[in-house]
Coordinates of C-alpha atoms in Angstrom, one line a residue:
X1 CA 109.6 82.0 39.3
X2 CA 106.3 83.7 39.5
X3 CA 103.0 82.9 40.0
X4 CA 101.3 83.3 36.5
X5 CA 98.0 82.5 35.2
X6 CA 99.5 79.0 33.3
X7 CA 101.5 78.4 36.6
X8 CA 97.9 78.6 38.3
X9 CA 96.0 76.6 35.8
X10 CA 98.8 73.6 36.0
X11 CA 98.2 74.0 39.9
X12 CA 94.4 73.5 39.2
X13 CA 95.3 70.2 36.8
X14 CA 97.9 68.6 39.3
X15 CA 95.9 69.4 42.4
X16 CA 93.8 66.7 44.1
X17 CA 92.0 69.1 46.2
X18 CA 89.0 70.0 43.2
X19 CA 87.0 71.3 45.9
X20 CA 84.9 74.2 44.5
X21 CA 81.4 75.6 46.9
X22 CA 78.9 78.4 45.6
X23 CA 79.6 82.3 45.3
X24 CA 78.9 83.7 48.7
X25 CA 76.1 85.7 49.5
X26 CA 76.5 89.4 49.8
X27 CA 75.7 89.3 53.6
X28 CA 78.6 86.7 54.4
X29 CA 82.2 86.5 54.5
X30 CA 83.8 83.9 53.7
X31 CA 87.9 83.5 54.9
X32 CA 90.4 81.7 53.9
X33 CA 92.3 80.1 56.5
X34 CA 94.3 77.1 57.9
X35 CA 94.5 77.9 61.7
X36 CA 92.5 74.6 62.5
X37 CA 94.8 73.6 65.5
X38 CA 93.3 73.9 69.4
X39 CA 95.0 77.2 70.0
X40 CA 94.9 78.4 66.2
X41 CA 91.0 77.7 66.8
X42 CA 90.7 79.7 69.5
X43 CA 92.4 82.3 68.0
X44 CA 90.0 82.5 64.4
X45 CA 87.1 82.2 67.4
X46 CA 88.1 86.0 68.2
X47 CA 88.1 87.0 64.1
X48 CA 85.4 85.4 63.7
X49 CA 83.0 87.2 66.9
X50 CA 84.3 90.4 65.8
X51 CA 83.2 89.7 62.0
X52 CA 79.8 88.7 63.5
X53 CA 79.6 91.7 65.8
X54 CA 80.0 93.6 62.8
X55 CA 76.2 92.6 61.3
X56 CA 77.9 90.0 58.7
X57 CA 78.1 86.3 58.5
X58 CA 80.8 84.5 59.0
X59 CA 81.5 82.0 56.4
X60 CA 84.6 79.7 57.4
X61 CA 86.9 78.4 54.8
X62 CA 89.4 76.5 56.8
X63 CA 92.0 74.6 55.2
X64 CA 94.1 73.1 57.5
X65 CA 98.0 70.9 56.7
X66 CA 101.2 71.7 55.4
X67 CA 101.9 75.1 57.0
X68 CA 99.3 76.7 54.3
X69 CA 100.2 74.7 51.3
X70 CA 97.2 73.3 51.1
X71 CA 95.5 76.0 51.8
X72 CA 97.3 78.2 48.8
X73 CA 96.6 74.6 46.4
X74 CA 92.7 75.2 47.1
X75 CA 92.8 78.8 47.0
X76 CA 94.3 78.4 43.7
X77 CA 91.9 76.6 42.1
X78 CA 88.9 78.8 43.8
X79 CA 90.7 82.0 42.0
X80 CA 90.7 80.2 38.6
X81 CA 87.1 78.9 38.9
X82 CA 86.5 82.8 38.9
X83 CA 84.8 82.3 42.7
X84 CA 87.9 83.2 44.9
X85 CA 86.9 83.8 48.7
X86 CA 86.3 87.7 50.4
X87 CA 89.4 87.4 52.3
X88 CA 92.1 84.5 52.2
X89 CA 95.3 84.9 54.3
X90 CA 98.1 85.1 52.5
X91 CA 101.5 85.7 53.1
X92 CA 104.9 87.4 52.3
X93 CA 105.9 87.5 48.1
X94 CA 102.8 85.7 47.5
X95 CA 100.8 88.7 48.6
X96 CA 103.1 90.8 45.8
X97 CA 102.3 87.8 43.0
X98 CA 98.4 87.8 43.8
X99 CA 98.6 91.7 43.6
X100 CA 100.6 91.5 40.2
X101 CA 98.0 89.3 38.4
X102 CA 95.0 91.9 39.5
X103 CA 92.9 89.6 41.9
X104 CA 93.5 92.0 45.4
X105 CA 91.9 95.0 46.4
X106 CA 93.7 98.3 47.0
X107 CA 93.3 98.8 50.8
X108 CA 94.9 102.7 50.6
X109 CA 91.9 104.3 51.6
X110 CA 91.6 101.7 54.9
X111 CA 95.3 102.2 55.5
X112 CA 95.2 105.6 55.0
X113 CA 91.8 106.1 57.7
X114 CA 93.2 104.3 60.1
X115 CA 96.7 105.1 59.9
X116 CA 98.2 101.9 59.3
X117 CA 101.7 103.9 58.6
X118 CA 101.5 104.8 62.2
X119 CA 100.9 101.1 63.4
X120 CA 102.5 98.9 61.5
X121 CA 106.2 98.6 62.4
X122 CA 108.3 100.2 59.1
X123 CA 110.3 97.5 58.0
X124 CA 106.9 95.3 57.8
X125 CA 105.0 97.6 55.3
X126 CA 106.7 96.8 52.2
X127 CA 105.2 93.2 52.9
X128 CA 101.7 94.3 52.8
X129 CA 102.4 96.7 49.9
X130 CA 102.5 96.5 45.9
X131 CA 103.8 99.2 43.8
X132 CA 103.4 101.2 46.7
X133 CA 99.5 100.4 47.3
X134 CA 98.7 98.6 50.4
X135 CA 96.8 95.1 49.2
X136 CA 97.2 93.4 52.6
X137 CA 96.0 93.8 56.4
X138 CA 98.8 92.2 58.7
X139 CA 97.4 91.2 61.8
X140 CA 100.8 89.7 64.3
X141 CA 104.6 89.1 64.6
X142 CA 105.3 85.3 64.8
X143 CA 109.2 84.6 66.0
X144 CA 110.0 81.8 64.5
X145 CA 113.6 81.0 66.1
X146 CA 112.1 79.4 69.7
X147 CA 113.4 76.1 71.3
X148 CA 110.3 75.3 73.4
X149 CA 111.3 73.8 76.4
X150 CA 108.7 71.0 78.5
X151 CA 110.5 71.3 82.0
X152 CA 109.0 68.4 83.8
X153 CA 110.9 66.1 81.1
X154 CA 114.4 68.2 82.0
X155 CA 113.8 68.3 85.9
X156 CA 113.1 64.4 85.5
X157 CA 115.9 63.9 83.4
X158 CA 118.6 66.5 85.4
X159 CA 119.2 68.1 82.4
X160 CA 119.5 72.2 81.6
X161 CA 118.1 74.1 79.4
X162 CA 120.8 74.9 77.1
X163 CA 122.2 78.5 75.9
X164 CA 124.5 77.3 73.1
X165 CA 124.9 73.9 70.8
X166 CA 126.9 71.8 73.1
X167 CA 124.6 72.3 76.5
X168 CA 122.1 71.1 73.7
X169 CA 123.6 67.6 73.0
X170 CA 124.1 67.6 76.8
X171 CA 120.3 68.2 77.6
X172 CA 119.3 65.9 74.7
X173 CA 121.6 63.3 75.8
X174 CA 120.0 63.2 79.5
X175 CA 116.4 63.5 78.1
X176 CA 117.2 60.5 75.9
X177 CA 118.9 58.2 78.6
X178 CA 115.7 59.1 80.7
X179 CA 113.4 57.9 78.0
X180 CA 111.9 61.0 76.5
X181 CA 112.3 62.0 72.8
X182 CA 114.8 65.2 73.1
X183 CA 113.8 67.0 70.2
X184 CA 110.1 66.6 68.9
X185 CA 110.3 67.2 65.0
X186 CA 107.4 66.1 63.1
X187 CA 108.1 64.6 59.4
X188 CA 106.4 66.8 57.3
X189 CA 109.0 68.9 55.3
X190 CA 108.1 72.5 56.3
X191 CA 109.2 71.3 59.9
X192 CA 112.6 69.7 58.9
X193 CA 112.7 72.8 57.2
X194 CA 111.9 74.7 59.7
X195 CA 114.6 73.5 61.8
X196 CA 117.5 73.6 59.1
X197 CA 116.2 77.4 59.2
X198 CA 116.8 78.2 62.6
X199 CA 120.0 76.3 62.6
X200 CA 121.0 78.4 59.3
X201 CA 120.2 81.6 61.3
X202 CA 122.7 80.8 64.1
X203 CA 125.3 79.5 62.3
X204 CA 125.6 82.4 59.6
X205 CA 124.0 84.9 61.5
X206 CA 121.4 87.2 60.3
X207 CA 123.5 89.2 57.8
X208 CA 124.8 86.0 56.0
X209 CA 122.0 84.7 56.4
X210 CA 120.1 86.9 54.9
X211 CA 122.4 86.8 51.7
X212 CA 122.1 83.5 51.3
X213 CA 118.1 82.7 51.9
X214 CA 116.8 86.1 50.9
X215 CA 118.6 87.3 48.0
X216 CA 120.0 83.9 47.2
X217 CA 123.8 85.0 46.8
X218 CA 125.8 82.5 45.4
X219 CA 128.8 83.0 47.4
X220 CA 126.8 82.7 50.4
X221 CA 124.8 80.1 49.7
X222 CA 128.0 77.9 48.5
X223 CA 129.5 79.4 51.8
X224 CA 131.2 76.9 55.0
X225 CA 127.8 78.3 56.6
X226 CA 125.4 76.3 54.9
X227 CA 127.5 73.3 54.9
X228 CA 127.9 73.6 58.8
X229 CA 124.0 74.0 59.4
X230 CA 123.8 70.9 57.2
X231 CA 126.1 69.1 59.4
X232 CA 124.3 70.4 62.9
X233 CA 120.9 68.9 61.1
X234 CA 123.0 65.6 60.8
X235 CA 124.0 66.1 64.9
X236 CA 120.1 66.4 65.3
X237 CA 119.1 63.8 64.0
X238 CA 119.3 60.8 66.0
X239 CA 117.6 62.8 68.8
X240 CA 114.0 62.8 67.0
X241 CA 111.8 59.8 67.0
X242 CA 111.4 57.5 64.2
X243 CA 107.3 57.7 64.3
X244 CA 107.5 61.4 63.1
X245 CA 106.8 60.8 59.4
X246 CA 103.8 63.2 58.2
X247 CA 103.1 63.9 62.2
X248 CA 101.7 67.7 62.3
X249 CA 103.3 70.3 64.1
X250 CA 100.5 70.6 66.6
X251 CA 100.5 66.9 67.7
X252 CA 104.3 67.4 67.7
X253 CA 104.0 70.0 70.3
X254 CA 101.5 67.6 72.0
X255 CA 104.2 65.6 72.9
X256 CA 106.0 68.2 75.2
X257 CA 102.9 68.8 76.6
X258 CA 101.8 65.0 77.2
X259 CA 105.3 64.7 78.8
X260 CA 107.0 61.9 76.3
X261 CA 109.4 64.6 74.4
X262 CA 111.9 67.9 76.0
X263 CA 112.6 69.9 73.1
X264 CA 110.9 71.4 70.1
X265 CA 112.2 74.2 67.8
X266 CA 109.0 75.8 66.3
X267 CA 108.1 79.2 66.6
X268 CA 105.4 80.9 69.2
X269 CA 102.6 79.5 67.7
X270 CA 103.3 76.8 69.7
X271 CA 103.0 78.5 72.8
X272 CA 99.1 78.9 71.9
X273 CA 99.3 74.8 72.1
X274 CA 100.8 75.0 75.4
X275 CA 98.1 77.9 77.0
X276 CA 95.2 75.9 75.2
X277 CA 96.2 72.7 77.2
X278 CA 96.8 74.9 80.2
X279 CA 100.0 74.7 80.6
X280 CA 101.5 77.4 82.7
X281 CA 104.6 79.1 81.5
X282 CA 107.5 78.7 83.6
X283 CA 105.9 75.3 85.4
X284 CA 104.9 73.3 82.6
X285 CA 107.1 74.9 80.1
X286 CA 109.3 77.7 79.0
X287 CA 111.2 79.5 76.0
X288 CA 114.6 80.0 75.4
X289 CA 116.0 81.4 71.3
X290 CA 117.8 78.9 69.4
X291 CA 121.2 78.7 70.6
X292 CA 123.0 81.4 68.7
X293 CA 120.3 83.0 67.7
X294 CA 119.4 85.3 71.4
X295 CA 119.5 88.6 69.3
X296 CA 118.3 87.5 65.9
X297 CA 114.5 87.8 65.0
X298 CA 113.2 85.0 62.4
X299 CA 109.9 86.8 61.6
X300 CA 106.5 85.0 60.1
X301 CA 103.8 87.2 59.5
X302 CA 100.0 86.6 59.2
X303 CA 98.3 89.2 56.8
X304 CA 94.8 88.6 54.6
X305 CA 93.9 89.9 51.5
X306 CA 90.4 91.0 49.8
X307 CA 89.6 89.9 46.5
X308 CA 87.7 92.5 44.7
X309 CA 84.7 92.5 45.6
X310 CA 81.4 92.0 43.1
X311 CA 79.0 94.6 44.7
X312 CA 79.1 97.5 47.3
X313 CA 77.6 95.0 50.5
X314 CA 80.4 92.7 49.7
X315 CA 83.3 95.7 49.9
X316 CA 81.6 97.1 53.3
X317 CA 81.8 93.5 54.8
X318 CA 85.7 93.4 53.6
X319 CA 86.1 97.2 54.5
X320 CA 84.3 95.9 58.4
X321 CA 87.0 93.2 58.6
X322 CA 90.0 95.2 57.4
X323 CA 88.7 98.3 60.0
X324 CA 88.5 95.6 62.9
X325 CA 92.1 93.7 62.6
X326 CA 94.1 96.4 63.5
X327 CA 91.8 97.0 66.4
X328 CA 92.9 97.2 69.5
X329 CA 90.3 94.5 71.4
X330 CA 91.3 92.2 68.3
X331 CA 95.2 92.6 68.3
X332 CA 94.8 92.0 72.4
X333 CA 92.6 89.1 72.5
X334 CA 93.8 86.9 69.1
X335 CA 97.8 87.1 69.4
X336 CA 97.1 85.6 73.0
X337 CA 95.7 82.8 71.4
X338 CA 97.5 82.6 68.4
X339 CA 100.9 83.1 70.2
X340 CA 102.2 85.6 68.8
X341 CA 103.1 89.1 69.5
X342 CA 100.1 92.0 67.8
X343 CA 101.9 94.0 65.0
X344 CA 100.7 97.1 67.2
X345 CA 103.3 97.8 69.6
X346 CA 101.2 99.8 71.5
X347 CA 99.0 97.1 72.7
X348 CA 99.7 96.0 75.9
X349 CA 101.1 92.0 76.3
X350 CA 99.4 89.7 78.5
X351 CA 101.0 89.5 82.3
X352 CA 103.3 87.2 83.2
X353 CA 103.7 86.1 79.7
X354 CA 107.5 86.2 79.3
X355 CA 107.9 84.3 75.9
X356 CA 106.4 87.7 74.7
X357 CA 108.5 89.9 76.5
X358 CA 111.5 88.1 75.6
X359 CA 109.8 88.0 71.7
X360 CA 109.3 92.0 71.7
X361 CA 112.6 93.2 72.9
X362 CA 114.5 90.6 70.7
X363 CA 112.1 92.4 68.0
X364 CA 112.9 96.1 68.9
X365 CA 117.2 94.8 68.8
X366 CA 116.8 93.5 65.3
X367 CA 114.7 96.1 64.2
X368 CA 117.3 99.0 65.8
X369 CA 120.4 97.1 64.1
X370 CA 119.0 96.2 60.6
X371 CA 119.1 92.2 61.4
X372 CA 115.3 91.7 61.1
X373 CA 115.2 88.2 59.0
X374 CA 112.7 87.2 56.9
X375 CA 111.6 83.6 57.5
X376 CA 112.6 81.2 54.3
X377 CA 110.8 78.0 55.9
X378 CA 107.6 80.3 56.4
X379 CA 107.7 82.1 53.1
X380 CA 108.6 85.5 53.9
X381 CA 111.9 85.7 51.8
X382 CA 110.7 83.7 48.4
X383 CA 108.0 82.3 46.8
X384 CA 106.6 78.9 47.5
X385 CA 108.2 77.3 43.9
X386 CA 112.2 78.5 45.0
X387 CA 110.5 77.3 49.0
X388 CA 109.4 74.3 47.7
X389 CA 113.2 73.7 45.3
X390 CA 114.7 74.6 49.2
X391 CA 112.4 71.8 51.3
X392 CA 112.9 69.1 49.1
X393 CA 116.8 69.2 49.7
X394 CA 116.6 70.0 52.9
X395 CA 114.5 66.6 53.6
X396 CA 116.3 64.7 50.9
X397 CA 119.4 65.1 53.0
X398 CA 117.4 64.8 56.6
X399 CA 116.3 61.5 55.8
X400 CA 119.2 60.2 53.7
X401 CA 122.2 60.0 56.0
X402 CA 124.3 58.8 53.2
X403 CA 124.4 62.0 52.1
X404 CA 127.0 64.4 53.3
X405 CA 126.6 68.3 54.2
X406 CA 128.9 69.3 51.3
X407 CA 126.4 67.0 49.0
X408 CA 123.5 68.8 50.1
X409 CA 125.1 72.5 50.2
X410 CA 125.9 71.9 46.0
X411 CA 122.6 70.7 45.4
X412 CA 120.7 73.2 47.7
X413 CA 122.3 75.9 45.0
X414 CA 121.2 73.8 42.2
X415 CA 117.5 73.7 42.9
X416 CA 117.6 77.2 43.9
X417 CA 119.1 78.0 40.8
X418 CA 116.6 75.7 38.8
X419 CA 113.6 77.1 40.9
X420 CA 114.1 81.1 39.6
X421 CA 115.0 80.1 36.1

């Protein structure tokens, strides 16, 4: 389904969040975010000095919960108003559905000065691209497949860290008997999603995978595969808490890092959790892929746009921020807050930072054999209406164990199917 004018204006009606501020001055810039956690924070703090640094004002539009959600909802109803922010970030097919109904700016002659074909990694440009114009700045890699790993709870508990499903149960078994919470999951639905994902990626692999969540094949999505990572969600169940409904991501990490859970599967944004509460990797905690998943690459991406602008001080403030993302002192300094690995692969990672290591070669496998997959719990491989159609299942069946894995494979198709029509 795309994102038309009358979809936007019943967005506007059903949304709660009429939240509507002044036009901003020509001298400020105001963004569009939701990176309001501790390390997300620190991370913006970097955009936001380099913005400044620039001669302009930084104008923070911050609209934290739901992965984004929210943050699209508002954005939304700002673009309607007629009063849409400088720069919002923005994400995967959304960027393409902004682009078609004309609100972006063409970024070709940025791109083309500062030879973004040269930076960006090729099979990420289409992403950032419309009709082939470039109408978004990517700014980092996130891997999204990573079981985080807190390894006071698994030294405690004499458990190890697992390298395929059944030294999972094992682990989670020993954490649980010890009285941690094996696998953290907070109860908001991009999460469960999130982890139905990852499960979906190991299971099918990345080429089945890919049919089934990317160009929604019926075949594969009717497939044994789906079915299975329906029934390993079931196995996972009983190992989360039951005081995870509408608990954050962030405060879900916090729980490896307060030592009361082992095991989250998120990906490396929690790691900028973990640095922000100084916790040392490799003594506090640690990484390992999903089981299954060691050579696949679940990517997330974090890109802004530029609304057109209204005057020439307001396009040199946009043109100043697009200019300074793809630097080299920004790409360094934010992705080691943010977590994630910069989308220039010729920037340097930090030392001792292994997570990242492990991220970038797992990146340069699946980008050297074609297996590369688009995150559908993070909205690179649809839109958030067929998303939305996909989390509402998902959770349906999380939190409904009367419901079996061939149940919620049929009606996983349906709302799909419903979703595009």
């Amino acid at each position: 389904m795309r994102l038309t004018l009358k979809a936007l204006c019943a967005s506007v009606i059903q949304s709660t969040l009429l939240y509507v501020t002044p036009a901003a001055h020509a001298s400020e810039v105001e963004v569009l975010h939701w990176w309001t956690s501790a390390g997300e924070a620190k991370a913006a703090s970097v955009l936001r000095a380099g913005i400044e640094q620039r001669g302009h004002q930084w104008r923070d539009f911050a609209v934290g919960g739901q992965a984004g959600i929210s943050a699209m909802n508002t954005l939304r109803i700002r673009a309607i108003s007629g009063n849409p922010p400088l720069a919002a970030q923005i994400k995967g097919p959304e960027i393409t559905e902004w682009a078609r109904l004309g609100f972006l700016r063409n970024l070709n002659d940025i791109a083309e000065a500062e030879h973004w074909e040269d930076k960006i990694p090729a099979p990420l440009r289409d992403v950032m691209q419309y009709q082939g114009d470039y109408v978004a700045a990517p700014i980092n890699i996130h891997r999204v497949n990573w079981l985080w790993i807190n390894l006071r709870a698994f030294e405690d508990a004499g458990a190890a860290i697992p390298h395929d499903f059944e030294s999972f149960f094992t682990a989670a078994d020993k954490l649980q008997q010890a009285g941690y919470i094996p696998l953290a999951l907070g109860g908001e639905p991009w999460q469960v999603a999130t982890l139905f994902d990852t499960l979906a990626l190991s299971v099918m692999g990345p080429e089945h995978y890919q049919q089934a969540f990317l160009d929604f094949d019926r075949e594969a999505l009717l497939s044994d595969g789906v079915t299975k990572s329906f029934s390993l969600l079931a196995q996972m169940r009983p190992y989360t808490d039951s005081d995870n409904l509408g608990r954050n991501w962030s405060d879900t990490t916090r729980l490896l890092i307060d030592n009361q859970a082992g095991m989250q599967v998120m990906g490396d944004w929690a790691k900028g959790e973990f640095l922000a509460a100084d916790q040392q990797e490799g003594k506090s905690f640690t990484c390992v892929a999903v089981p299954g998943t060691e050579q696949a690459f679940s990517y997330n991406i974090d890109s802004f746009v530029f609304f057109k602008p209204n005057n020439a001080e307001e396009r040199q403030s946009q043109t100043d921020m697009a200019e300074y993302l793809l630097t080299p002192q920004f790409q360094r300094d934010f992705n080691r807050y943010k977590g994630s690995l910069p989308i220039r692969f010729d920037i340097p990672l930090p030392n001792g930072d292994t997570c990242a290591e492990k991220s970038r070669q797992a990146f340069l496998y699946a980008e050297q054999h074609n297996t590369l997959s688009p995150s559908m719990s993070h909205g690179l491989s649809t839109t958030r209406y067929v998303q939305s159609a996909i989390f509402d299942v998902i959770n349906e069946f999380f939190y409904n164990p009367k419901q079996t894995p061939e149940e919620a494979t049929q009606a996983l198709y349906r709302a799909i199917l419903s979703a595009q029509a």
